[in-house]
Short mmCIF file of C-alpha atoms in Angstrom, two decimals:
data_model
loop_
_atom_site.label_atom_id
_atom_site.label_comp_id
_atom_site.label_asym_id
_atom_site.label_seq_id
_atom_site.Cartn_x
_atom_site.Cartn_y
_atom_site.Cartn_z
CA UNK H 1 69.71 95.36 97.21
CA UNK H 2 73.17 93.40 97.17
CA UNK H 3 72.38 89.99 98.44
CA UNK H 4 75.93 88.49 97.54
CA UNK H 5 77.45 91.44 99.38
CA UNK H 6 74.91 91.10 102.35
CA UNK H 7 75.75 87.63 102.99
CA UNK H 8 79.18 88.14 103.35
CA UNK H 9 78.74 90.77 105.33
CA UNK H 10 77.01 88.00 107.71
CA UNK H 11 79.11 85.60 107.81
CA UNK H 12 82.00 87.67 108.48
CA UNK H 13 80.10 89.05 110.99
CA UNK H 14 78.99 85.72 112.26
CA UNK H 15 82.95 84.99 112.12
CA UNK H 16 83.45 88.02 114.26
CA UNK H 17 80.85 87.25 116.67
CA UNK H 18 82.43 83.52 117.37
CA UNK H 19 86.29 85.01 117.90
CA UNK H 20 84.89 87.49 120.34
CA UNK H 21 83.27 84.37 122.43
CA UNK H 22 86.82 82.35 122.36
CA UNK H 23 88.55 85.42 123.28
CA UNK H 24 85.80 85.55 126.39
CA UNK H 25 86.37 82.05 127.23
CA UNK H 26 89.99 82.31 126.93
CA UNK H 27 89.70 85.48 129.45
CA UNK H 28 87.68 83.99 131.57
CA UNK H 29 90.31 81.12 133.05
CA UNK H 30 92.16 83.60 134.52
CA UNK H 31 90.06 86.92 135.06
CA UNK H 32 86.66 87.37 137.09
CA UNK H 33 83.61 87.03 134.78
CA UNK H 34 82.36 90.32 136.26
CA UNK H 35 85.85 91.94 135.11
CA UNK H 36 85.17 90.91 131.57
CA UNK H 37 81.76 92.25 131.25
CA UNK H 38 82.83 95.71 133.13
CA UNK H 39 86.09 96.25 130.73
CA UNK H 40 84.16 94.87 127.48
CA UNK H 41 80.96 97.10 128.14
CA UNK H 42 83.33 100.25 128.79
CA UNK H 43 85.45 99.82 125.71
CA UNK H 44 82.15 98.92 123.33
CA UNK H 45 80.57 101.69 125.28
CA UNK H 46 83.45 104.31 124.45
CA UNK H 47 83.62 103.17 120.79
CA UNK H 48 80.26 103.64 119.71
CA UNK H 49 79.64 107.29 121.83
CA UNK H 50 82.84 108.31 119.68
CA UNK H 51 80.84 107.09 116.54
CA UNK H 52 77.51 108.72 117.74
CA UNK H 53 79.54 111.76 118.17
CA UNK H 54 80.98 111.84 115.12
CA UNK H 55 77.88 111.16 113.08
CA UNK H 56 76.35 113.48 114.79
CA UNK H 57 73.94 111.50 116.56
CA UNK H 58 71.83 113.21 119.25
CA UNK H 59 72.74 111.23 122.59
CA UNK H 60 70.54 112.62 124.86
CA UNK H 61 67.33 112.52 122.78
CA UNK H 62 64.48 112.08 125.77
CA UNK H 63 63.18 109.29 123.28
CA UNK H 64 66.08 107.36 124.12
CA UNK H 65 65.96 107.93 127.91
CA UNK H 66 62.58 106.97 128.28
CA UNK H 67 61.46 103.46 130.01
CA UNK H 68 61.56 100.79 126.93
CA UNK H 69 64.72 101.54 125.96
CA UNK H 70 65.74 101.43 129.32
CA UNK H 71 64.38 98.52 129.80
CA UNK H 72 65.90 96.86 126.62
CA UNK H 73 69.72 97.76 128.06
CA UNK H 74 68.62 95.76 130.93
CA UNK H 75 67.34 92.86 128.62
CA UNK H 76 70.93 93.26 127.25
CA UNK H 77 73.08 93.37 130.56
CA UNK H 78 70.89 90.40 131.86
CA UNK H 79 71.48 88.65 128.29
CA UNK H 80 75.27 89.22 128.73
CA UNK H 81 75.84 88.62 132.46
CA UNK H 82 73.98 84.95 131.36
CA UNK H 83 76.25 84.48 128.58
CA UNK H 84 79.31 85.10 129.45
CA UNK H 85 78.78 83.14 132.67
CA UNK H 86 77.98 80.12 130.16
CA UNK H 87 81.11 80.68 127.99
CA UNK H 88 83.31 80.53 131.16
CA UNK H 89 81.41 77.13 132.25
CA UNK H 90 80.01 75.38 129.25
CA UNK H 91 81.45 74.56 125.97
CA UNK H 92 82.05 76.67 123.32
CA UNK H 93 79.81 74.61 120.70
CA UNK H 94 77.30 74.04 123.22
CA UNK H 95 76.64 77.42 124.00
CA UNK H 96 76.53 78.19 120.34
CA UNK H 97 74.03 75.45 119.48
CA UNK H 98 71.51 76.30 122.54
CA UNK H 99 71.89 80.63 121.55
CA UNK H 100 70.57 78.94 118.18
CA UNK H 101 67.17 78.61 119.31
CA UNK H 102 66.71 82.44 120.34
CA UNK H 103 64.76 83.04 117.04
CA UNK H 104 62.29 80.53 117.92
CA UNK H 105 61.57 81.82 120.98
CA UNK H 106 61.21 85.55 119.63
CA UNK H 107 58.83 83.84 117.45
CA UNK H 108 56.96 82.50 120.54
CA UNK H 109 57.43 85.74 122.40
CA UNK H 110 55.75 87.83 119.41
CA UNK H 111 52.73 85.47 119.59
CA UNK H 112 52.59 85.77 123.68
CA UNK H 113 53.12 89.26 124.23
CA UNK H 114 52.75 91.08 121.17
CA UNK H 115 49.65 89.43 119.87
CA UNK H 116 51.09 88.49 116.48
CA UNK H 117 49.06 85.27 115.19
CA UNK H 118 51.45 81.94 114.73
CA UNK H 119 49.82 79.02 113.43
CA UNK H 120 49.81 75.60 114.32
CA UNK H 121 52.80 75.06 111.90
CA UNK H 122 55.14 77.33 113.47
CA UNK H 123 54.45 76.16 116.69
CA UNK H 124 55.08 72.75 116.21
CA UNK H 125 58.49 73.98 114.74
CA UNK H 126 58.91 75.88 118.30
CA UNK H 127 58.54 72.60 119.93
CA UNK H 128 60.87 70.83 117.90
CA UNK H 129 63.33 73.34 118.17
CA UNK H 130 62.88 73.03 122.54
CA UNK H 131 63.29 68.86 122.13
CA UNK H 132 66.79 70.03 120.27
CA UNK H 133 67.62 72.31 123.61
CA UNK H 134 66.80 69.57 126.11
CA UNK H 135 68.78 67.31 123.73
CA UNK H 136 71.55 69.11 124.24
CA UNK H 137 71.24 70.16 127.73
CA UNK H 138 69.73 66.66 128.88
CA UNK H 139 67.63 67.36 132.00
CA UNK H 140 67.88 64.19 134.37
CA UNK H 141 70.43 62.61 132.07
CA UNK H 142 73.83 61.81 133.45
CA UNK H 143 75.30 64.17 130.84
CA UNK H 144 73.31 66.76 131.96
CA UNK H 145 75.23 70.17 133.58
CA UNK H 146 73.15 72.58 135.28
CA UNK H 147 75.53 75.49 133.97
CA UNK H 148 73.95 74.73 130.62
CA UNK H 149 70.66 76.72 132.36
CA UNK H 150 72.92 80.07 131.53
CA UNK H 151 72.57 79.71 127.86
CA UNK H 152 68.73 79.27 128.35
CA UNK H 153 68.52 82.79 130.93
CA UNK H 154 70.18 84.68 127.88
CA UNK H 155 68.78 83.47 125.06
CA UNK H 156 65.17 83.87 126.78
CA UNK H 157 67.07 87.73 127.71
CA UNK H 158 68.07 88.34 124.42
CA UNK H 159 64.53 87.18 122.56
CA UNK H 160 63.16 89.76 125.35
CA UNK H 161 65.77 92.33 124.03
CA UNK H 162 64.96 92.06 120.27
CA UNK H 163 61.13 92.01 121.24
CA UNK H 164 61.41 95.66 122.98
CA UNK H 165 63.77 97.02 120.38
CA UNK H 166 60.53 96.43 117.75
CA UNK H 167 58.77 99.16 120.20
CA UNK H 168 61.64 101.32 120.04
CA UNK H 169 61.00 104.93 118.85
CA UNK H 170 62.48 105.02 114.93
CA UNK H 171 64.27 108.55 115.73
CA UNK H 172 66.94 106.53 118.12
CA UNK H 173 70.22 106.50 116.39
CA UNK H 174 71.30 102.48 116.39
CA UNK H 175 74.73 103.96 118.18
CA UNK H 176 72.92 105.51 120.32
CA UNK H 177 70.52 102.21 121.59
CA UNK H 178 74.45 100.28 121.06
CA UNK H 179 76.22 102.90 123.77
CA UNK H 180 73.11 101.90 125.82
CA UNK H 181 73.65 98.90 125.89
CA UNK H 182 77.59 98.23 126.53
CA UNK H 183 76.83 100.94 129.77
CA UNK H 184 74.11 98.74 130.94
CA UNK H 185 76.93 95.76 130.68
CA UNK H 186 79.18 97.29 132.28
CA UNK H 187 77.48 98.60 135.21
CA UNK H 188 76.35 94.60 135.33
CA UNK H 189 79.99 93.60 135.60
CA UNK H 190 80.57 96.15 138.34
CA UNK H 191 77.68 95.13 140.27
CA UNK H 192 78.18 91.13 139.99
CA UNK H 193 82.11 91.96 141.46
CA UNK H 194 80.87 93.65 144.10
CA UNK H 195 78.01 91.49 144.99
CA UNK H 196 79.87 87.83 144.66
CA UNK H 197 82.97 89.62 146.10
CA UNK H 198 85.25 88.94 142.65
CA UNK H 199 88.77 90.76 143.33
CA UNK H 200 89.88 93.00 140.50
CA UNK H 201 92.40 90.90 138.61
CA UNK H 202 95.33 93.08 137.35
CA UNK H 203 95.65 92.55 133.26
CA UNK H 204 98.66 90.91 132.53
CA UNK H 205 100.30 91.46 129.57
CA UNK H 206 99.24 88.39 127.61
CA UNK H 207 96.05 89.27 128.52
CA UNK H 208 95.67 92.55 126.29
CA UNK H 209 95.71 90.45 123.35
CA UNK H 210 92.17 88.95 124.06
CA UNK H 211 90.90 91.59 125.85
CA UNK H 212 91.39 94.07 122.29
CA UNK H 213 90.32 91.09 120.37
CA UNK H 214 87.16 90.78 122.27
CA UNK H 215 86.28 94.56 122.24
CA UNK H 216 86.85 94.75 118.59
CA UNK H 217 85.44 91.88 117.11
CA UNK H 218 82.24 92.43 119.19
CA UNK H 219 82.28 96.15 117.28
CA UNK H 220 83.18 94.24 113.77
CA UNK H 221 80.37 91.79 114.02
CA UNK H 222 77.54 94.28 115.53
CA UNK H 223 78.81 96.78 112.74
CA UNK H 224 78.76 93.90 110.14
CA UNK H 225 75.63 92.30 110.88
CA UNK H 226 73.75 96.08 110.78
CA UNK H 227 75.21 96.93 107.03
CA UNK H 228 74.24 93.56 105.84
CA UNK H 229 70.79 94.12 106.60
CA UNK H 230 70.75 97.31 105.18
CA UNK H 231 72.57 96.47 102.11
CA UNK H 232 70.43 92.81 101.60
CA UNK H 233 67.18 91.36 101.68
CA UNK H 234 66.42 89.58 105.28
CA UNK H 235 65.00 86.50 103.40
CA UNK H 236 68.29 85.92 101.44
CA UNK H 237 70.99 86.61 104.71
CA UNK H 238 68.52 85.03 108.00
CA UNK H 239 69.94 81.46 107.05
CA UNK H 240 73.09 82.50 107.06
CA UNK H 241 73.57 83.34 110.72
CA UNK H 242 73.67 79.88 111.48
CA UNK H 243 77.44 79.82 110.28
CA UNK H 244 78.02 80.58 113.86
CA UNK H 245 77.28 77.35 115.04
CA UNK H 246 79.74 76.06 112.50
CA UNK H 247 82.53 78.69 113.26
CA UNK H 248 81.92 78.13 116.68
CA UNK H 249 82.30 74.19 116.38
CA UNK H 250 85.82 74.44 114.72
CA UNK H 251 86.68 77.42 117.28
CA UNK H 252 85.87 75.30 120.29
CA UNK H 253 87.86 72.06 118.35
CA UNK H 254 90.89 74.24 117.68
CA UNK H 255 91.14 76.55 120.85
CA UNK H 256 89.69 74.19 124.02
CA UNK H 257 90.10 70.82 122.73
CA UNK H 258 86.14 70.27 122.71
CA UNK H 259 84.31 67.15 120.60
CA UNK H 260 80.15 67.75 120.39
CA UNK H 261 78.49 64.42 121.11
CA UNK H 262 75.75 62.79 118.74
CA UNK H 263 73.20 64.02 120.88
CA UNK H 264 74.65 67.90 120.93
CA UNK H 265 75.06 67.78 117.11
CA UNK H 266 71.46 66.36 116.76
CA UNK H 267 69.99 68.58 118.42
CA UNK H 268 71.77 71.84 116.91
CA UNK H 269 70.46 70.43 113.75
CA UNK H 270 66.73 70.25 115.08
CA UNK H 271 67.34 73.93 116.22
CA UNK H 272 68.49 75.01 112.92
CA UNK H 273 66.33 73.16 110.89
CA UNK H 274 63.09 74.26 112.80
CA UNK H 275 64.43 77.87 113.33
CA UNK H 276 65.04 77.86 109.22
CA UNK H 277 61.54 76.14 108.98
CA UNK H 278 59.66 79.03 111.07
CA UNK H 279 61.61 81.86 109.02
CA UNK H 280 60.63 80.46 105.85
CA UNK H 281 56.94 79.95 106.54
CA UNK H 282 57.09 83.65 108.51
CA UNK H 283 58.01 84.72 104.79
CA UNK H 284 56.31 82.93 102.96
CA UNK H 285 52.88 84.31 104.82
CA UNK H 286 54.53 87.88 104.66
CA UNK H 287 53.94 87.43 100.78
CA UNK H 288 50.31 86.19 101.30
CA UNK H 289 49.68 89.41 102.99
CA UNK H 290 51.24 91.82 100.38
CA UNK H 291 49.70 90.29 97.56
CA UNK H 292 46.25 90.11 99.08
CA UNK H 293 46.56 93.92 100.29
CA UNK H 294 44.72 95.71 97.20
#
């Protein structure tokens, strides 16, 4: 394993993964948030069947065509459709610091609906990681915004997502469940246009700039964040995904102007600090178990 290499890897990816959002929210002043999703899913979509193709990857395995991963693309295009609606409302940094919490509430999925035991510990973490949400989105406070609530739908669609895709059969290629997913996002787009009546927005040409920005740092980042976790140990890179916060802080600064409050900045850090909390106790009892398995 290649932890130095690994965390790189992350943070790049991490990197990647904040430029593709303030490409979004750029897009999104001037084009239909349906018309993002529908031309961002289609692009992914077409880069990663070209990679399944040319590994060789077998598209139309039944495996991958059965319910659960099904359902996980729809996790993902309900995820999405939440998330870019919040990038085209909310600030950048604000967004960033709520989609912060989504490990904690895989954690509290796991224990809900897969049956996996979390102590007392971990779930007093959970709950300090929530006061850090409603910090930031302050319910009944006159700094509250109800468009804030987006961030919550896809992080709670996401943590769904990532809870099917540990059910998902081993013999589906990664491209494979990826292509899935940018269809399912597309066909999202299509549908919110033609339910909410969004007209199709020509692209102007200081438009394609963003638009190939956001397709391929969305492939960079997915493609990053997958080698680092092949090439490192999970313990050594986890902590390291919460550099998008920070990118996404200086992004939001630079591109839109935006200053985090006290209270936004306070509560990213009891996100972070509870979601780094919960990991490290996770591993930590992850070692317990190995060494007491004879």
């Amino acid at each position: 394993m290649n932890n130095v290499n690994g965390i790189l890897l992350v943070i790049g990816s991490m990197a990647a993964f904040t430029l593709e959002d303030m490409f979004i929210k750029h897009l999104s002043a001037t084009v239909p948030t349906g018309q993002i999703m529908a031309v961002l899913g289609l692009f992914c979509a077409i880069v990663f069947v070209a990679m399944a193709m040319a590994t060789r990857k077998r598209m139309f395995d039944p495996a991958a065509w059965r319910p659960l991963p099904l359902l996980r693309a729809g996790t993902e295009a309900i995820g999405a459709l939440s998330f870019v609606t919040a990038l085209s409302l909310v600030d950048l940094s604000t967004v960033a610091a709520v989609f912060q919490a989504m490990p904690l509430v895989v954690t509290m999925g796991a224990a809900l609906f897969l049956r996996e035991q979390v102590g007392w510990r971990r779930w007093s973490a959970i709950g300090v990681g929530f006061i850090g949400v409603l910090m930031i989105i302050r319910p009944g406070l006159d700094g509250f915004r109800p468009e804030a609530l987006f961030v919550v739908a896809s992080v709670i669609a996401i943590a769904a997502r990532d809870l099917i895709t540990r059910r998902l059969d081993v013999r589906i290629a990664s491209a494979v469940v990826a292509m899935q997913a940018y269809v399912s996002v597309a066909l999202a787009g299509a549908i919110l246009m033609a339910v909410s009546a969004q007209p199709i927005t020509p692209i102007q040409p200081g438009q394609f700039g963003p638009y190939i920005g956001a397709v391929a740092f969305g492939v960079l980042g997915y493609f990053g964040i997958v080698t680092a976790m092949r090439v490192g140990e999970a313990s050594a890179l986890t902590p390291f995904r919460y550099t998008r916060l920070l990118f996404s802080i200086l992004a939001g600064m630079w591109m839109f102007n935006e200053r985090p409050d006290h209270m936004t900045l306070i509560g990213a850090s009891l996100i972070i600090g509870s979601g780094m909390y919960t990991f490290i106790r996770e591993q930590r009892l992850a070692r317990r178990l190995v060494v007491a398995t004879p």
